[in-house]
Structures are given as structure tokens and as C-alpha cells.
Amino acid sequence: MSDVTNAAHTGHRAHLSPADLARMLRYATDWLGVYREQVNALNVYPVPDGDTGTNMHLTMQSVRRELDTCDESSMPGVARAISYGALLGARGNSGVILSQLLKGFAETIKDQQVVDAATLGRAFQAAQKTGYGAVMKPVEGTILTVARGVAEGAKGDHIEDVLENALFRGQELLDQTPEMLPALKQAGVIDSGGQGYLYVVQGMLAQLRGEALPPAPEITSYAQEQFENEEFGFCTEFLMSEATKPIEEIRELVTPFGDSLLVVGAEGYVKGHIHTNEPDQLLATVGRYGKMLKTKVEDMSEQHTEILGMAGATARAEEEIAPSGLVAVASGYGLVKLFRSFGARIVSGGQTANPSVQDIVDAVRSVSAEQVIILPNNKNVLMAAEKAMELMEGRAVVIPTRTLGQGIGAALNFSPDVPASELVDGMTEASRAVTTFEVTRASRTTNITVKDGRTLDIKEGDVIGLMDDELVQSGGTPEDSVMEMLNRHYQGQEIITVFGGPQHTQEDLETLAGRIGKEFSMAEVEAHPGGPDLYDYLVTVE
């Protein structure tokens, strides 16, 4: 058991106000953050991709963002922030299940003026029931088992008693998880998701007692080292609004594509998670039945390789540290895969999903190199990247890439064997030689005069085209937008690369590439799936 359950009482609480609960969950987010990498190091089920702690922490950070803007005097307001924030921010298998645990918890408290010990116990019981209900084939030895233990133990006359007893019983079942799952026993670890959930509950109790955050534990080994590097497929996620089919039917649609399936929803949103070898077809299928807001596709084999690299980095001697490393901010699994092929450590984010300064700092620290080059790849991320550089006190340098295309140009000229100081000028120059075209949809009705003097009348939902992040086109189909921008701005460059967004099939991509190749026969045309979220196409010209 954690020391938190053995700490001295600071007084018994009979009930919690909405503001009390908000403070407890904010602190629980920080508490889990302390142990994030430890939870990552335990992660071997359902695949050893080493991201359970990160995904659960990102889910809790989304809850905290909603709590920061809700009415803390209102229990319905706090409950909605918990449920809504968890759903929108849910990442990975463990994060989606955590979002459902929090949803069940929030449903129980939303109509109360205050939460007493009995209500808190019922909330934890509802949490585990909702968690089990979200999984088509519940597996024991996972976060669900630990949630059941927390629910069984959540009894007592005072708030502290409920939390203490919940932790004690939850820990009992967590300790038994290796006997329930062969993968855990093989690696000699307890379940990572279950451990993460206990850290959330521990953080709630710690806040109540006024305990300081503990130091982060030192990670000396990763359980993923016990497993061969093999093909695990793609961890594929989507967040959709305005769904035209019920959640049950969407779940049936995606079931044939793979396993580890979760499709959940609330307040008009549908969140999906599945492990599949066909991410493009899956997203294109689902995208026909709603407005796709966010997608994430991670190659789990590459994640496994990356976590093993981090494990190896902890054991390497100082003289083996490379002269330079690379961190890139990116979204869209095709672009993420490309940046990784250049040797970059990825920070997930971009347009409408800007990473924090801490996210970038953490990525820099995880790279085994004397100095790390940061590619923000978005004008809205540049300030956070520069702040991260300041905090790293000379260990990082920023190349001010404002588009993903500029980032690709810079990354093409990166070499880990060359000192960063000798790379920066060449990478900066290469980034400026790339033109980036992006096709997306207008978020509001407006009219804008662009640089060449044309006035564009734009309605909400219209296709719009941007060149190097400046609006230059509107109207027509997404494919028409690409062709119009190329016709106006192509200047004889050698390579045109097209990345398709999640709403487009491989056939769409090939058809567009054919149109481009026919009209610009002097250029080499490449087409790849896995473009950034919220964009139909991203095109680079170099």
C-alpha cells in the first residue's frame, strides 16, 4: 500500500462540497502525473506499448481543464465537467475506460447538494458498473478488477474512511492481477491501468489531508523489455459529434475491424478506441456517420520500439549520448510515422490541440542527446516551444517551423551524429524552402480579403484552403481546393506530397494524386494516408 493510506488523519469530513470535489480531482491529476512514467513502465496488457500512464494522465488533464472553467458552487456543473472532460480527453484503452469510471461517478453525484460518505461509496460502485458496461468482453486482471475492488471497499462513516477502505481493497485486488493475466505474470508486474486508477483515488485522499506531492520514483526498468518486438497493429481512436447512428450501431460497424474495442458517448459525442490493422478504412467508415473532430492512430510496434529505446537510454553510459536529438510536434499517424523515421520523439498536438510547455519539456528530457532541436510545426505552438527551451537552460534549441510542411523540410536535414549548433542553420533554411497547403472547413461565416486582393465570401462549413497558414482559397470540393491552390502557387518544385485526412479513403487519395500528376507532370507526386486531424488534405511542395 502507498504511504498515503497510512498517513495521520487531519480530521474527519462528513461531506464534500462541489468545490471540494473539484480540488480533489485537480490534485489527483497532479498526483497521477508524479507516477505517470512508473505506470508507463508497468504497461504490458493488452499490448506492451508503454503509454498507459500518459494516456490516463492526459484524460485527467482534460477533466481538470473543464473543472477550471465550471461553476464550482454547483454540483451538476462539477459533475458535468468531470464526465464531459473525461470523454473529450480520453486517450488509449485505459483512458477511455477511466472516462467511463468517471462518468459513472459523476452520474451519481450530479443531483446532490453535497456528497456524504454513503454517496461517495455509491459513486465508486456506479463507476465500476459503468466501466464494466463499456467493455464488450471485460477481462479480469485489468483496471476493471481494481475498480471493482475500490467499489467493494468504499464504505465508512466519514469521507476519509471511504477513501482509505476503497484503496485498501483496491490494492488487494491489484496485487492479485498477475494471477489473473498471464502477460502480467510473465513480466512480473501488476496491472498498469489498475495502478493508475489507485493513484487517482490516492490523490483525492492526499488533497483532503493536505499532503504534499511526493517525488517522482526513479524508473530503472520497463516491463516491455520482456516482450519481443512484433507487429501489434494500430491503436486507433476517434472523437465524433453529430452522430447520425446510435452508439450501438457504430460499435457494430467497427467491431469487424479489430479488437480492444471501446465505443462510448455522452452529450452528443461518440468516442471510439480499437486496435486494428486497417485504420484508414475504419475511420473512413465511421466518418460517414458524423462530424469527425479528432483522430489518433499510433503504430503500436513503433511505440514498443520507442519505449525499449527509452529503457536502453537509462542504461547507456554518458559517452554514448548522441550529439543531437529531435522533438517534433505532430498529429496524424502518417505524419507522426514520417517524423519518427527521421529520428524524432513526438509530442502529440497541433491545430486546436496545442501541447503544454511541460509536454515539450518532458519530451526533450526523454531524448538521450547532448542538445535537442524542437520543431513546433504550428505558429500557436511556437511560444510554448520557446518557453520549454528556456526551461531546459541550453539543452534545447527551437527552429521556428510554423507548419508541418516546414517541419518535414527541417527534419529531412537532421542528423543525430552532428552537433545541434551545426544543424540549425541548414535545417532552418530547408524549412523555408517548403510550401504547405492545407484544406479544412470554415468554422464561421465571414468575408476576408486575401493578399492578392480577392475577397472570399465564406459560409460556415465551406471548404477553405491555406498556404503556409494563410487563407488563400474557399469553395468547391476539398480536391478542387488542392488543385486551385497548386494552379495559383506552384513554381516548378520537384516533389508534391499529399497526406489525406481521416475522412478520406485510399481511393480518394489515389484519385487526387492522379489529377495532380496529370496536371503537374514535371513533379514527382506522392500520396499517403494519416494526415492531421480536422484537415481534408495537407500538401507539401518542395
XYZ file of C-alpha atoms in Angstrom:
542
model
C 0.000 0.000 0.000
C 1.056 3.578 -0.582
C 2.117 5.625 2.416
C -0.867 7.830 1.716
C -3.218 5.289 3.298
C -1.132 5.202 6.455
C -0.800 8.948 6.955
C -2.161 10.551 10.078
C -5.681 11.884 9.961
C -6.129 15.631 9.824
C -9.768 15.420 10.883
C -12.907 13.617 9.771
C -15.013 15.030 6.958
C -18.746 14.337 6.945
C -19.333 15.577 3.406
C -17.804 17.230 0.370
C -18.981 20.373 -1.416
C -18.756 20.704 -5.211
C -15.637 22.868 -4.786
C -14.094 20.207 -2.514
C -14.540 17.570 -5.202
C -13.095 19.852 -7.873
C -9.991 20.496 -5.747
C -9.575 16.786 -5.026
C -9.692 15.810 -8.690
C -7.322 18.586 -9.734
C -4.851 17.333 -7.149
C -5.447 13.728 -8.215
C -4.356 14.795 -11.706
C -1.043 16.104 -10.338
C -0.654 13.029 -8.129
C -1.067 10.707 -11.106
C 1.361 12.907 -13.040
C 4.088 12.176 -10.490
C 3.702 8.451 -11.149
C 2.957 8.663 -14.876
C 6.240 7.186 -16.052
C 6.100 4.448 -13.415
C 2.673 3.405 -14.718
C 4.045 3.508 -18.279
C 6.841 1.169 -17.215
C 4.291 -1.425 -15.997
C 2.246 -1.439 -19.210
C 2.218 -4.836 -20.946
C -1.513 -5.513 -21.491
C -3.323 -5.562 -23.897
C -0.096 -4.676 -25.760
C 3.296 -3.605 -24.349
C 3.276 -0.102 -25.825
C 4.230 1.744 -22.650
C 1.688 4.579 -22.670
C -0.948 3.743 -20.033
C 0.275 6.334 -17.540
C 0.498 9.022 -20.207
C -2.979 8.263 -21.539
C -4.611 8.240 -18.110
C -2.844 11.482 -17.158
C -3.962 13.188 -20.378
C -7.525 12.083 -19.629
C -7.326 13.600 -16.137
C -5.775 16.795 -17.509
C -8.837 17.201 -19.723
C -11.042 16.809 -16.639
C -9.012 19.480 -14.877
C -9.410 21.898 -17.793
C -13.187 21.543 -17.581
C -13.139 21.934 -13.800
C -11.139 25.145 -14.153
C -13.976 26.775 -16.097
C -17.068 25.260 -14.444
C -19.267 26.697 -11.676
C -17.739 25.161 -8.557
C -20.710 26.142 -6.446
C -22.903 23.784 -8.466
C -22.726 20.003 -8.094
C -24.334 19.490 -11.538
C -21.696 21.804 -13.003
C -18.821 19.922 -11.376
C -20.321 16.553 -12.328
C -20.676 17.618 -15.951
C -17.088 18.880 -16.029
C -15.873 15.501 -14.752
C -17.878 13.437 -17.243
C -17.547 15.747 -20.251
C -13.859 16.478 -19.709
C -13.028 12.788 -19.314
C -14.834 11.801 -22.507
C -13.301 14.531 -24.655
C -9.807 13.919 -23.327
C -9.869 10.112 -23.126
C -6.732 8.602 -24.664
C -5.932 4.950 -25.180
C -7.693 1.872 -23.866
C -7.021 2.803 -20.247
C -8.033 6.443 -20.735
C -11.366 5.531 -22.314
C -12.156 3.099 -19.507
C -11.120 5.740 -16.948
C -13.501 8.164 -18.657
C -16.334 5.688 -18.120
C -15.421 5.161 -14.463
C -15.558 8.928 -14.020
C -18.823 9.110 -15.951
C -20.476 6.625 -13.556
C -19.044 8.522 -10.578
C -20.366 11.844 -11.930
C -23.836 10.474 -12.676
C -24.237 9.508 -9.020
C -23.254 12.871 -7.538
C -24.811 15.266 -10.061
C -28.140 15.687 -8.246
C -26.668 16.074 -4.752
C -26.057 19.333 -2.930
C -23.147 17.748 -1.047
C -21.524 14.300 -1.164
C -21.549 12.385 2.124
C -19.743 9.115 2.866
C -22.620 6.919 1.700
C -22.990 8.846 -1.564
C -19.245 8.653 -2.204
C -19.422 4.895 -1.779
C -22.311 4.672 -4.227
C -20.384 6.828 -6.703
C -17.458 4.389 -6.723
C -19.886 1.493 -7.128
C -21.552 3.222 -10.079
C -18.103 3.914 -11.521
C -17.157 0.248 -11.701
C -20.575 -0.687 -13.092
C -20.273 1.874 -15.907
C -16.691 0.795 -16.577
C -17.627 -2.860 -16.958
C -20.622 -1.913 -19.091
C -18.455 -0.036 -21.591
C -16.290 -3.059 -22.440
C -17.739 -5.690 -24.787
C -15.635 -8.504 -23.316
C -14.433 -7.485 -19.831
C -11.133 -9.058 -18.825
C -10.232 -9.618 -15.181
C -6.780 -8.581 -14.010
C -7.190 -5.113 -15.500
C -8.285 -1.646 -14.347
C -11.835 -3.042 -14.202
C -10.837 -5.527 -11.497
C -9.214 -2.800 -9.433
C -12.261 -0.545 -9.922
C -14.383 -3.393 -8.563
C -12.088 -3.616 -5.546
C -12.346 0.127 -4.959
C -16.141 -0.136 -5.142
C -16.245 -3.085 -2.741
C -14.112 -1.280 -0.190
C -15.724 2.159 -0.461
C -17.538 2.078 2.892
C -17.240 4.019 6.131
C -18.753 6.683 8.334
C -16.552 9.518 7.076
C -15.139 10.589 3.710
C -11.591 9.607 4.717
C -12.777 6.163 5.832
C -14.443 5.534 2.462
C -11.310 6.509 0.542
C -8.962 4.553 2.827
C -11.065 1.384 2.660
C -11.505 1.763 -1.091
C -7.737 1.981 -1.525
C -7.082 -0.978 0.743
C -9.463 -3.308 -1.115
C -8.390 -1.951 -4.485
C -4.760 -2.684 -3.635
C -5.674 -6.228 -2.570
C -7.142 -6.931 -5.998
C -4.344 -5.076 -7.802
C -1.833 -7.379 -6.092
C -3.775 -10.362 -7.433
C -3.796 -9.201 -11.076
C -0.661 -11.176 -12.101
C -2.530 -14.371 -11.226
C -5.419 -13.314 -13.471
C -3.482 -12.282 -16.587
C -0.597 -14.412 -17.975
C 1.058 -11.372 -19.604
C 1.394 -9.680 -16.209
C 2.805 -12.819 -14.622
C 5.295 -13.244 -17.470
C 6.576 -9.686 -16.973
C 6.416 -9.865 -13.172
C 4.236 -6.775 -12.813
C 0.828 -5.694 -11.568
C -1.683 -4.150 -13.972
C -0.710 -0.656 -15.080
C -4.241 0.695 -15.569
C -5.308 -0.564 -12.146
C -2.280 1.081 -10.574
C -3.098 4.326 -12.364
C -6.672 4.264 -11.065
C -5.454 3.778 -7.496
C -3.157 6.777 -7.893
C -6.197 8.882 -8.827
C -8.028 7.775 -5.670
C -4.869 8.250 -3.590
C -4.522 11.778 -4.933
C -8.065 12.585 -3.858
C -7.312 11.443 -0.321
C -3.940 13.220 -0.275
C -5.592 16.526 -1.152
C -8.128 16.051 1.586
C -5.296 15.567 4.082
C -3.174 18.408 2.764
C -0.262 16.165 1.802
C 2.490 17.446 -0.465
C 3.172 15.780 -3.797
C 5.811 13.050 -3.438
C 8.957 12.994 -5.591
C 8.684 11.019 -8.808
C 10.038 7.478 -8.417
C 13.172 6.589 -10.361
C 12.463 4.241 -13.262
C 15.164 1.606 -13.618
C 13.416 -0.901 -15.883
C 10.480 -1.231 -18.266
C 8.283 -4.321 -18.305
C 8.051 -4.025 -22.099
C 11.602 -5.408 -22.285
C 10.144 -8.841 -21.530
C 8.391 -8.954 -24.900
C 9.605 -9.427 -28.445
C 9.182 -6.538 -30.858
C 6.376 -7.699 -33.117
C 3.515 -6.287 -35.153
C 0.750 -5.151 -32.820
C -1.255 -3.142 -35.348
C -2.563 0.389 -34.883
C -4.194 1.861 -31.799
C -6.925 3.873 -33.495
C -9.148 6.451 -31.801
C -11.780 8.913 -32.919
C -13.981 11.596 -31.382
C -17.117 12.402 -33.362
C -20.043 14.768 -32.913
C -23.445 14.977 -34.597
C -23.612 11.200 -34.997
C -26.422 10.024 -37.264
C -26.411 6.499 -35.842
C -26.817 5.271 -32.240
C -23.675 4.272 -30.363
C -24.689 0.602 -30.506
C -24.799 0.675 -34.322
C -21.460 2.496 -34.564
C -19.988 -0.155 -32.272
C -21.287 -2.862 -34.608
C -19.778 -1.022 -37.589
C -16.261 -1.008 -36.125
C -16.313 -4.439 -34.440
C -15.096 -6.345 -37.549
C -12.012 -4.110 -37.820
C -10.124 -5.421 -34.765
C -10.114 -5.894 -31.007
C -9.714 -3.974 -27.719
C -12.888 -2.240 -28.801
C -14.500 0.605 -26.869
C -17.214 2.884 -28.255
C -18.782 5.220 -25.701
C -20.563 8.545 -25.686
C -22.299 11.392 -23.888
C -23.863 14.756 -24.718
C -23.892 14.131 -28.465
C -20.269 12.939 -28.669
C -19.032 9.463 -29.612
C -15.574 8.296 -28.560
C -14.064 5.174 -30.109
C -10.952 3.101 -29.491
C -9.879 -0.049 -31.336
C -6.701 -1.974 -32.189
C -6.761 -2.621 -35.933
C -4.586 -3.205 -38.971
C -6.919 -1.094 -41.125
C -7.073 2.396 -39.567
C -7.810 4.186 -42.854
C -10.816 2.047 -43.721
C -12.120 2.186 -40.166
C -12.004 5.986 -39.936
C -13.464 6.429 -43.403
C -16.324 4.069 -42.476
C -17.126 5.817 -39.204
C -16.671 9.272 -40.707
C -19.751 8.819 -42.898
C -21.994 8.938 -39.826
C -20.983 12.149 -38.065
C -18.560 15.047 -37.852
C -15.064 13.765 -37.105
C -13.455 16.109 -34.551
C -10.304 14.270 -33.590
C -8.463 11.100 -34.517
C -5.316 9.387 -33.293
C -3.586 6.425 -34.883
C -0.454 5.043 -33.241
C 1.673 2.241 -34.666
C 1.958 0.072 -31.553
C 5.022 -1.729 -32.843
C 6.807 1.632 -33.145
C 5.587 2.628 -29.669
C 7.046 -0.613 -28.339
C 10.355 0.089 -30.063
C 10.389 3.647 -28.684
C 9.756 2.547 -25.105
C 12.544 -0.024 -25.402
C 14.779 2.769 -26.629
C 13.900 4.784 -23.527
C 14.661 1.751 -21.381
C 18.019 1.368 -23.094
C 18.754 5.054 -22.638
C 18.614 4.674 -18.863
C 21.370 2.086 -19.048
C 23.659 3.741 -21.611
C 26.859 5.358 -20.485
C 27.369 9.106 -20.841
C 29.841 8.700 -23.707
C 27.156 7.002 -25.813
C 24.832 10.015 -25.760
C 24.299 11.379 -29.279
C 25.375 14.945 -30.082
C 21.847 15.968 -31.085
C 18.256 14.830 -30.751
C 14.961 15.857 -32.321
C 11.490 16.572 -30.903
C 8.592 17.305 -33.255
C 5.003 18.349 -32.541
C 2.687 16.470 -34.908
C -0.700 14.839 -35.358
C -1.981 12.407 -37.971
C -0.444 8.976 -37.886
C 1.101 9.234 -41.358
C 2.913 12.420 -40.388
C 3.861 11.022 -36.980
C 5.347 7.950 -38.667
C 7.297 10.166 -41.077
C 8.794 12.307 -38.300
C 9.701 9.186 -36.344
C 11.507 7.846 -39.411
C 13.689 10.970 -39.226
C 14.560 10.104 -35.602
C 12.147 12.487 -33.859
C 10.496 11.987 -30.487
C 6.852 13.009 -30.984
C 4.756 15.421 -28.935
C 1.130 14.897 -29.879
C -0.641 18.091 -30.879
C -1.160 20.800 -33.435
C -4.064 22.925 -34.608
C -6.783 23.193 -31.877
C -4.808 20.754 -29.670
C -1.731 22.660 -28.582
C 0.642 20.784 -26.257
C 1.699 22.368 -22.991
C 5.168 23.632 -22.142
C 5.503 20.662 -19.781
C 4.645 18.205 -22.578
C 7.508 19.579 -24.667
C 9.919 19.682 -21.710
C 9.114 16.047 -20.886
C 9.810 15.028 -24.477
C 13.155 16.847 -24.519
C 14.166 15.195 -21.261
C 13.326 11.749 -22.652
C 15.784 12.137 -25.551
C 19.301 10.842 -24.946
C 21.275 13.642 -26.600
C 23.568 16.497 -25.627
C 21.243 19.061 -27.207
C 17.743 18.669 -28.621
C 16.190 20.516 -31.581
C 12.482 21.295 -31.196
C 10.165 21.623 -34.209
C 6.863 23.241 -33.089
C 5.302 22.923 -36.599
C 2.488 25.354 -35.766
C 2.556 29.083 -35.069
C 0.371 28.555 -31.971
C 2.884 26.077 -30.513
C 5.928 28.275 -31.103
C 5.629 30.206 -27.830
C 5.302 27.018 -25.762
C 8.337 25.559 -27.544
C 10.404 28.668 -26.829
C 9.387 28.603 -23.169
C 10.368 24.942 -22.981
C 13.743 25.863 -24.496
C 14.264 28.478 -21.756
C 13.434 25.946 -19.045
C 15.930 23.461 -20.489
C 18.719 26.044 -19.938
C 20.775 25.467 -23.056
C 19.904 21.825 -23.653
C 17.327 22.645 -26.337
C 17.036 24.932 -29.350
C 13.903 25.821 -31.342
C 13.657 26.028 -35.134
C 10.525 28.190 -35.655
C 8.638 25.902 -38.033
C 5.078 27.207 -38.416
C 3.616 24.369 -40.499
C 4.025 20.611 -40.649
C 5.481 21.018 -44.130
C 8.216 23.281 -42.808
C 8.857 20.717 -40.081
C 9.281 17.962 -42.660
C 11.750 20.095 -44.597
C 13.787 20.734 -41.455
C 13.652 17.108 -40.270
C 14.937 15.845 -43.627
C 18.211 17.609 -42.824
C 18.569 16.316 -39.260
C 21.445 14.029 -38.269
C 21.927 12.786 -34.681
C 25.677 12.478 -35.225
C 26.142 16.210 -35.879
C 26.036 18.802 -33.059
C 22.806 20.762 -32.986
C 24.671 24.054 -33.334
C 25.927 22.904 -36.742
C 22.486 21.711 -37.871
C 20.268 24.666 -37.021
C 21.134 26.961 -39.951
C 20.750 24.230 -42.576
C 17.519 22.901 -41.078
C 16.082 26.414 -40.838
C 16.927 27.138 -44.472
C 15.429 23.804 -45.570
C 12.206 24.513 -43.655
C 11.750 27.791 -45.531
C 12.046 26.022 -48.895
C 8.824 24.043 -48.320
C 5.380 25.395 -49.184
C 2.474 23.891 -47.255
C -1.139 23.781 -48.452
C -3.889 22.783 -46.018
C -7.541 22.083 -46.786
C -10.062 22.290 -43.966
C -13.563 23.672 -43.240
C -14.639 27.141 -42.138
C -15.783 27.389 -38.527
C -17.865 30.553 -39.125
C -19.437 32.710 -41.836
C -17.302 35.677 -42.880
C -15.721 37.521 -45.818
C -11.974 38.072 -45.994
C -9.749 39.982 -48.396
C -6.631 37.925 -49.106
C -3.148 39.110 -50.052
C -3.739 39.190 -53.818
C -6.753 41.498 -53.346
C -9.532 38.932 -53.842
C -12.428 38.940 -51.358
C -13.605 35.499 -50.294
C -17.207 35.126 -49.132
C -17.163 32.157 -46.773
C -20.033 30.321 -45.108
C -19.678 28.108 -42.057
C -18.736 24.599 -43.208
C -17.290 25.723 -46.561
C -14.061 24.193 -47.796
C -11.159 26.604 -47.301
C -7.526 26.407 -48.400
C -4.489 27.802 -46.622
C -0.988 28.338 -47.981
C 1.670 28.447 -45.253
C -1.117 29.029 -42.740
C -2.670 31.991 -44.600
C -6.130 31.788 -46.183
C -5.955 31.844 -49.989
C -8.968 29.859 -51.273
C -12.566 28.923 -50.493
C -15.389 26.887 -52.003
C -15.688 23.730 -54.085
C -14.658 20.259 -53.033
C -11.540 19.527 -50.978
C -9.912 18.154 -54.120
C -10.828 21.301 -56.082
C -9.232 23.366 -53.304
C -5.941 21.491 -53.652
C -5.910 21.886 -57.426
C -6.787 25.597 -57.323
C -4.023 26.353 -54.824
C -1.458 24.401 -56.846
C -2.509 26.124 -60.075
C -2.090 29.547 -58.455
C 1.085 28.944 -56.467
C 3.106 26.032 -57.907
C 6.523 27.308 -59.042
C 8.184 24.279 -60.620
C 9.194 22.423 -57.462
C 10.257 18.789 -57.810
C 8.124 16.932 -55.249
C 4.436 17.225 -54.312
C 3.365 15.130 -51.324
C -0.276 14.694 -50.309
C -1.440 13.493 -46.878
C -5.122 12.558 -46.647
C -7.186 13.304 -43.554
C -9.188 10.692 -41.623
C -12.358 11.286 -43.653
C -10.755 10.212 -46.943
C -10.163 6.708 -48.266
C -7.084 5.403 -50.053
C -9.111 5.580 -53.271
C -9.746 9.316 -52.681
C -6.024 9.853 -52.235
C -5.044 7.930 -55.348
C -7.621 9.776 -57.445
C -6.322 13.164 -56.256
C -2.705 12.114 -56.805
C -3.647 11.120 -60.341
C -5.176 14.551 -61.015
C -2.078 16.290 -59.663
C 0.282 14.051 -61.630
C -1.603 14.679 -64.886
C -1.603 18.467 -64.456
C 1.914 18.819 -63.000
C 3.761 16.127 -64.907
C 7.154 17.672 -64.187
C 6.804 16.882 -60.448
C 7.054 13.612 -58.569
C 3.764 13.051 -56.712
C 3.484 11.024 -53.502
C 0.289 10.256 -51.566
C -0.021 8.954 -48.003
C -2.858 8.383 -45.527
C -2.686 9.680 -41.965
C -2.913 13.446 -42.395
C -3.640 15.768 -39.460
C -6.972 15.828 -37.645
C -9.633 18.283 -38.851
C -7.982 18.574 -42.278
C -9.100 17.001 -45.538
C -5.642 17.235 -47.071
C -2.184 18.518 -46.247
C 0.054 19.044 -49.279
C 3.751 19.887 -49.228
C 5.662 21.232 -52.226
C 9.461 21.207 -52.230
